Amino acid sequence: MQPVFDGHNDVLLRLWSNAAKGADPVAEFMEGTGEGHIDMPRAQKGGLAGGLCAIYISSGDIGDDNRDANGHYAVPLSEPLERAPSLDIALDMASIAFRIDRAGGWKICRNSKDIAAAEAEGKFAAVLHMEGCEAIDADLAALDVFYAAGLRSLGPVWSRHTIFGHGVPFAFPSSPDTGPGLTEAGKRLVKECNRIGIAIDLAHITEQGFWDVARLSDKPLIVSHSNAHALTPISRNLTDKQLGAVRESNGLVGLNFAVTMLRADGGKRADTPLSDMIRHVDHLVEHVGIDGVALGSDFDGATIPAEIGDAAGLQNLVAALRDAGYGDAELKKICRDNWLRVLRAAWHETEAN
Ligand code: ZN
């Protein structure tokens, strides 16, 4: 079995939502309920060794079922969120993560040594990520506190505007160039993340925002869960020019399993074949290189191919990649090592430590 370190999941959102209805999030993760995509039993079964777990404030259903006869849609951007309730939710989700850690269900990892230790113990290596920074203030005081608590990755925006920048709305077909990029506060956020060692994730930002970060950041560019715009022209996917910039920076793109971002017709159909995922991986490898392609499942956050189903089915994708010609060394990079390399760079780690 090829262990997978995955770049994006929304398991904390699912656990938090169910906790609000009275469920015990620790038991739900450790024992599993069969709902959604990730829990401890299914992660172990599928070789999901760890990944970035998003603290994300939901705007509710994104509305991409509302399509015209051609399957096209253009969802207006979700309304910006107020900071105070967003901070409360972010704290609740972080608290769930720490309670699972205390119960031994996973290990919150703050550096690559922690990840290696979790892997050696057979524990899910969870890295805390913030998808959209509604919980962070313009002076970045909350950033210091979340960093001290273990936050090691963030996206300045989800598909919403924040004080830090502009998100890309969900639209198909659509260019990712849908509006302005980073604000002045966003530029300060990028610089500060570079300085203290927090990875910056460019999924969900406008193309302009992507280029703003490319100019400002001195770290490899990371897009945790996006695919190739040339194959699936949804606003959330990356143009070949963006892929070239990721390659230039020694960065990484994580393959998103969301069928709406994989299919040529953008359809939301669970019967999407794994061959659509292979097409995207081939394209990403061609444009970013074998050292810059990884996985960013969006487990618990999207409709994914039924042939994978949930974390337990992850090795079906590995097998499909193998059948498509990817050998052991390449699979190791795609499934784990590329993520570790860019995180180490973002976290100021050198090969020596
Ligand atoms: Zn996302």
PDB file of C-alpha atoms in Angstrom, residues 74-229:
ATOM      1  CA  ALA A  74     -22.078  31.255 -12.541  1.00  0.00           C
ATOM      2  CA  VAL A  75     -22.667  31.387  -8.803  1.00  0.00           C
ATOM      3  CA  PRO A  76     -22.410  34.865  -7.267  1.00  0.00           C
ATOM      4  CA  LEU A  77     -19.697  35.161  -4.652  1.00  0.00           C
ATOM      5  CA  SER A  78     -20.799  34.348  -1.133  1.00  0.00           C
ATOM      6  CA  GLU A  79     -21.236  37.334   1.145  1.00  0.00           C
ATOM      7  CA  PRO A  80     -18.216  38.319   3.253  1.00  0.00           C
ATOM      8  CA  LEU A  81     -18.443  37.060   6.855  1.00  0.00           C
ATOM      9  CA  GLU A  82     -18.281  38.972  10.119  1.00  0.00           C
ATOM     10  CA  ARG A  83     -15.127  38.370  12.095  1.00  0.00           C
ATOM     11  CA  ALA A  84     -16.499  37.672  15.595  1.00  0.00           C
ATOM     12  CA  PRO A  85     -18.729  34.686  14.746  1.00  0.00           C
ATOM     13  CA  SER A  86     -16.057  33.390  12.364  1.00  0.00           C
ATOM     14  CA  LEU A  87     -13.499  33.465  15.163  1.00  0.00           C
ATOM     15  CA  ASP A  88     -15.871  31.538  17.443  1.00  0.00           C
ATOM     16  CA  ILE A  89     -16.332  28.828  14.803  1.00  0.00           C
ATOM     17  CA  ALA A  90     -12.602  28.643  14.059  1.00  0.00           C
ATOM     18  CA  LEU A  91     -11.898  28.174  17.774  1.00  0.00           C
ATOM     19  CA  ASP A  92     -14.559  25.452  17.974  1.00  0.00           C
ATOM     20  CA  MET A  93     -13.032  23.587  15.027  1.00  0.00           C
ATOM     21  CA  ALA A  94      -9.496  23.923  16.391  1.00  0.00           C
ATOM     22  CA  SER A  95     -10.767  22.659  19.729  1.00  0.00           C
ATOM     23  CA  ILE A  96     -12.208  19.542  18.051  1.00  0.00           C
ATOM     24  CA  ALA A  97      -8.809  18.955  16.426  1.00  0.00           C
ATOM     25  CA  PHE A  98      -7.012  19.202  19.777  1.00  0.00           C
ATOM     26  CA  ARG A  99      -9.526  16.950  21.523  1.00  0.00           C
ATOM     27  CA  ILE A 100      -8.989  14.253  18.883  1.00  0.00           C
ATOM     28  CA  ASP A 101      -5.239  14.663  19.414  1.00  0.00           C
ATOM     29  CA  ARG A 102      -5.593  14.273  23.189  1.00  0.00           C
ATOM     30  CA  ALA A 103      -7.714  11.148  22.702  1.00  0.00           C
ATOM     31  CA  GLY A 104      -5.025   9.637  20.458  1.00  0.00           C
ATOM     32  CA  GLY A 105      -7.113   9.704  17.278  1.00  0.00           C
ATOM     33  CA  TRP A 106      -4.542  11.690  15.346  1.00  0.00           C
ATOM     34  CA  LYS A 107      -1.467  13.780  15.956  1.00  0.00           C
ATOM     35  CA  ILE A 108      -1.476  17.535  15.315  1.00  0.00           C
ATOM     36  CA  CYS A 109       1.807  18.101  13.475  1.00  0.00           C
ATOM     37  CA  ARG A 110       3.769  21.360  13.642  1.00  0.00           C
ATOM     38  CA  ASN A 111       6.874  20.286  11.689  1.00  0.00           C
ATOM     39  CA  SER A 112       8.101  17.408   9.558  1.00  0.00           C
ATOM     40  CA  LYS A 113       9.524  15.596  12.595  1.00  0.00           C
ATOM     41  CA  ASP A 114       6.005  15.470  14.033  1.00  0.00           C
ATOM     42  CA  ILE A 115       4.744  14.067  10.725  1.00  0.00           C
ATOM     43  CA  ALA A 116       7.433  11.379  10.683  1.00  0.00           C
ATOM     44  CA  ALA A 117       6.643  10.520  14.311  1.00  0.00           C
ATOM     45  CA  ALA A 118       2.925  10.229  13.586  1.00  0.00           C
ATOM     46  CA  GLU A 119       3.627   8.003  10.608  1.00  0.00           C
ATOM     47  CA  ALA A 120       5.904   5.802  12.711  1.00  0.00           C
ATOM     48  CA  GLU A 121       3.114   5.450  15.306  1.00  0.00           C
ATOM     49  CA  GLY A 122       0.556   4.708  12.591  1.00  0.00           C
ATOM     50  CA  LYS A 123      -1.399   7.830  13.584  1.00  0.00           C
ATOM     51  CA  PHE A 124      -3.027  10.236  11.127  1.00  0.00           C
ATOM     52  CA  ALA A 125      -0.624  13.185  10.756  1.00  0.00           C
ATOM     53  CA  ALA A 126      -2.929  16.223  10.876  1.00  0.00           C
ATOM     54  CA  VAL A 127      -1.631  19.645   9.873  1.00  0.00           C
ATOM     55  CA  LEU A 128      -3.926  22.545  10.751  1.00  0.00           C
ATOM     56  CA  HIS A 129      -4.887  24.732   7.798  1.00  0.00           C
ATOM     57  CA  MET A 130      -7.186  27.742   7.653  1.00  0.00           C
ATOM     58  CA  GLU A 131      -9.199  27.976   4.416  1.00  0.00           C
ATOM     59  CA  GLY A 132     -10.055  31.669   4.238  1.00  0.00           C
ATOM     60  CA  CYS A 133      -8.933  33.945   7.047  1.00  0.00           C
ATOM     61  CA  GLU A 134     -12.178  35.434   8.340  1.00  0.00           C
ATOM     62  CA  ALA A 135     -11.023  34.630  11.889  1.00  0.00           C
ATOM     63  CA  ILE A 136      -7.848  36.703  11.520  1.00  0.00           C
ATOM     64  CA  ASP A 137      -7.696  40.465  12.177  1.00  0.00           C
ATOM     65  CA  ALA A 138      -5.884  43.006   9.978  1.00  0.00           C
ATOM     66  CA  ASP A 139      -3.210  43.487  12.659  1.00  0.00           C
ATOM     67  CA  LEU A 140      -2.541  39.717  12.563  1.00  0.00           C
ATOM     68  CA  ALA A 141      -2.783  39.309  16.353  1.00  0.00           C
ATOM     69  CA  ALA A 142      -4.937  36.202  15.932  1.00  0.00           C
ATOM     70  CA  LEU A 143      -2.356  34.837  13.496  1.00  0.00           C
ATOM     71  CA  ASP A 144       0.235  34.764  16.285  1.00  0.00           C
ATOM     72  CA  VAL A 145      -2.158  32.897  18.551  1.00  0.00           C
ATOM     73  CA  PHE A 146      -3.240  30.366  15.924  1.00  0.00           C
ATOM     74  CA  TYR A 147       0.395  29.815  14.945  1.00  0.00           C
ATOM     75  CA  ALA A 148       1.301  29.151  18.576  1.00  0.00           C
ATOM     76  CA  ALA A 149      -1.613  26.698  18.706  1.00  0.00           C
ATOM     77  CA  GLY A 150      -0.326  24.824  15.674  1.00  0.00           C
ATOM     78  CA  LEU A 151      -1.647  26.502  12.506  1.00  0.00           C
ATOM     79  CA  ARG A 152       0.879  25.803   9.737  1.00  0.00           C
ATOM     80  CA  SER A 153      -0.973  26.651   6.508  1.00  0.00           C
ATOM     81  CA  LEU A 154      -3.606  29.131   5.372  1.00  0.00           C
ATOM     82  CA  GLY A 155      -5.403  30.420   2.315  1.00  0.00           C
ATOM     83  CA  PRO A 156      -5.931  34.214   2.489  1.00  0.00           C
ATOM     84  CA  VAL A 157      -9.392  33.698   0.972  1.00  0.00           C
ATOM     85  CA  TRP A 158     -11.980  31.031   0.264  1.00  0.00           C
ATOM     86  CA  SER A 159     -14.385  31.897  -2.601  1.00  0.00           C
ATOM     87  CA  ARG A 160     -15.393  35.073  -0.755  1.00  0.00           C
ATOM     88  CA  HIS A 161     -13.863  38.478  -0.275  1.00  0.00           C
ATOM     89  CA  THR A 162     -11.998  39.056   2.971  1.00  0.00           C
ATOM     90  CA  ILE A 163      -9.961  41.916   4.385  1.00  0.00           C
ATOM     91  CA  PHE A 164      -6.973  40.119   2.841  1.00  0.00           C
ATOM     92  CA  GLY A 165      -8.102  39.591  -0.726  1.00  0.00           C
ATOM     93  CA  HIS A 166     -10.592  38.435  -3.297  1.00  0.00           C
ATOM     94  CA  GLY A 167     -11.869  34.930  -3.872  1.00  0.00           C
ATOM     95  CA  VAL A 168     -12.840  33.428  -7.197  1.00  0.00           C
ATOM     96  CA  PRO A 169     -16.571  32.687  -7.623  1.00  0.00           C
ATOM     97  CA  PHE A 170     -17.681  29.202  -8.741  1.00  0.00           C
ATOM     98  CA  ALA A 171     -18.408  29.419 -12.453  1.00  0.00           C
ATOM     99  CA  PHE A 172     -18.220  27.064 -15.427  1.00  0.00           C
ATOM    100  CA  PRO A 173     -16.953  27.798 -17.920  1.00  0.00           C
ATOM    101  CA  SER A 174     -14.987  30.762 -16.583  1.00  0.00           C
ATOM    102  CA  SER A 175     -11.498  32.189 -16.456  1.00  0.00           C
ATOM    103  CA  PRO A 176      -9.941  32.378 -12.954  1.00  0.00           C
ATOM    104  CA  ASP A 177      -9.323  36.072 -13.700  1.00  0.00           C
ATOM    105  CA  THR A 178     -12.470  37.365 -12.032  1.00  0.00           C
ATOM    106  CA  GLY A 179     -11.365  40.440 -10.098  1.00  0.00           C
ATOM    107  CA  PRO A 180      -8.746  42.086  -7.922  1.00  0.00           C
ATOM    108  CA  GLY A 181      -6.176  40.212  -5.840  1.00  0.00           C
ATOM    109  CA  LEU A 182      -4.590  40.910  -2.466  1.00  0.00           C
ATOM    110  CA  THR A 183      -5.393  43.961  -0.350  1.00  0.00           C
ATOM    111  CA  GLU A 184      -2.694  45.818   1.587  1.00  0.00           C
ATOM    112  CA  ALA A 185      -3.564  43.710   4.641  1.00  0.00           C
ATOM    113  CA  GLY A 186      -3.260  40.630   2.425  1.00  0.00           C
ATOM    114  CA  LYS A 187       0.241  41.638   1.398  1.00  0.00           C
ATOM    115  CA  ARG A 188       1.195  41.997   5.061  1.00  0.00           C
ATOM    116  CA  LEU A 189      -0.329  38.573   5.759  1.00  0.00           C
ATOM    117  CA  VAL A 190       1.747  36.929   3.012  1.00  0.00           C
ATOM    118  CA  LYS A 191       4.964  38.551   4.255  1.00  0.00           C
ATOM    119  CA  GLU A 192       4.232  37.546   7.847  1.00  0.00           C
ATOM    120  CA  CYS A 193       3.438  33.933   6.879  1.00  0.00           C
ATOM    121  CA  ASN A 194       6.734  33.791   4.988  1.00  0.00           C
ATOM    122  CA  ARG A 195       8.508  35.153   8.059  1.00  0.00           C
ATOM    123  CA  ILE A 196       7.021  32.970  10.780  1.00  0.00           C
ATOM    124  CA  GLY A 197       6.688  29.812   8.695  1.00  0.00           C
ATOM    125  CA  ILE A 198       3.080  29.294   7.610  1.00  0.00           C
ATOM    126  CA  ALA A 199       2.414  27.830   4.156  1.00  0.00           C
ATOM    127  CA  ILE A 200       0.280  30.029   1.869  1.00  0.00           C
ATOM    128  CA  ASP A 201      -2.362  28.210  -0.152  1.00  0.00           C
ATOM    129  CA  LEU A 202      -3.585  29.751  -3.418  1.00  0.00           C
ATOM    130  CA  ALA A 203      -6.658  27.568  -3.957  1.00  0.00           C
ATOM    131  CA  HIS A 204      -9.776  29.819  -4.193  1.00  0.00           C
ATOM    132  CA  ILE A 205      -7.912  33.092  -4.843  1.00  0.00           C
ATOM    133  CA  THR A 206      -8.434  35.098  -8.053  1.00  0.00           C
ATOM    134  CA  GLU A 207      -5.820  34.867 -10.789  1.00  0.00           C
ATOM    135  CA  GLN A 208      -4.760  38.417  -9.878  1.00  0.00           C
ATOM    136  CA  GLY A 209      -4.297  37.312  -6.268  1.00  0.00           C
ATOM    137  CA  PHE A 210      -2.241  34.353  -7.453  1.00  0.00           C
ATOM    138  CA  TRP A 211       0.140  36.693  -9.281  1.00  0.00           C
ATOM    139  CA  ASP A 212       0.259  39.079  -6.313  1.00  0.00           C
ATOM    140  CA  VAL A 213       1.439  36.238  -4.077  1.00  0.00           C
ATOM    141  CA  ALA A 214       3.834  34.968  -6.767  1.00  0.00           C
ATOM    142  CA  ARG A 215       5.474  38.408  -6.765  1.00  0.00           C
ATOM    143  CA  LEU A 216       5.579  38.805  -2.977  1.00  0.00           C
ATOM    144  CA  SER A 217       6.271  35.375  -1.572  1.00  0.00           C
ATOM    145  CA  ASP A 218       9.777  33.980  -1.331  1.00  0.00           C
ATOM    146  CA  LYS A 219       8.493  30.399  -0.924  1.00  0.00           C
ATOM    147  CA  PRO A 220       7.348  27.709  -3.390  1.00  0.00           C
ATOM    148  CA  LEU A 221       3.807  28.454  -4.623  1.00  0.00           C
ATOM    149  CA  ILE A 222       1.246  25.998  -3.247  1.00  0.00           C
ATOM    150  CA  VAL A 223      -2.222  25.380  -4.660  1.00  0.00           C
ATOM    151  CA  SER A 224      -3.578  22.656  -2.399  1.00  0.00           C
ATOM    152  CA  HIS A 225      -6.700  21.531  -4.280  1.00  0.00           C
ATOM    153  CA  SER A 226      -7.066  22.698  -7.895  1.00  0.00           C
ATOM    154  CA  ASN A 227      -6.791  21.092 -11.324  1.00  0.00           C
ATOM    155  CA  ALA A 228      -5.963  22.010 -14.928  1.00  0.00           C
ATOM    156  CA  HIS A 229      -8.100  24.740 -16.502  1.00  0.00           C
TER     157      HIS A 229
END
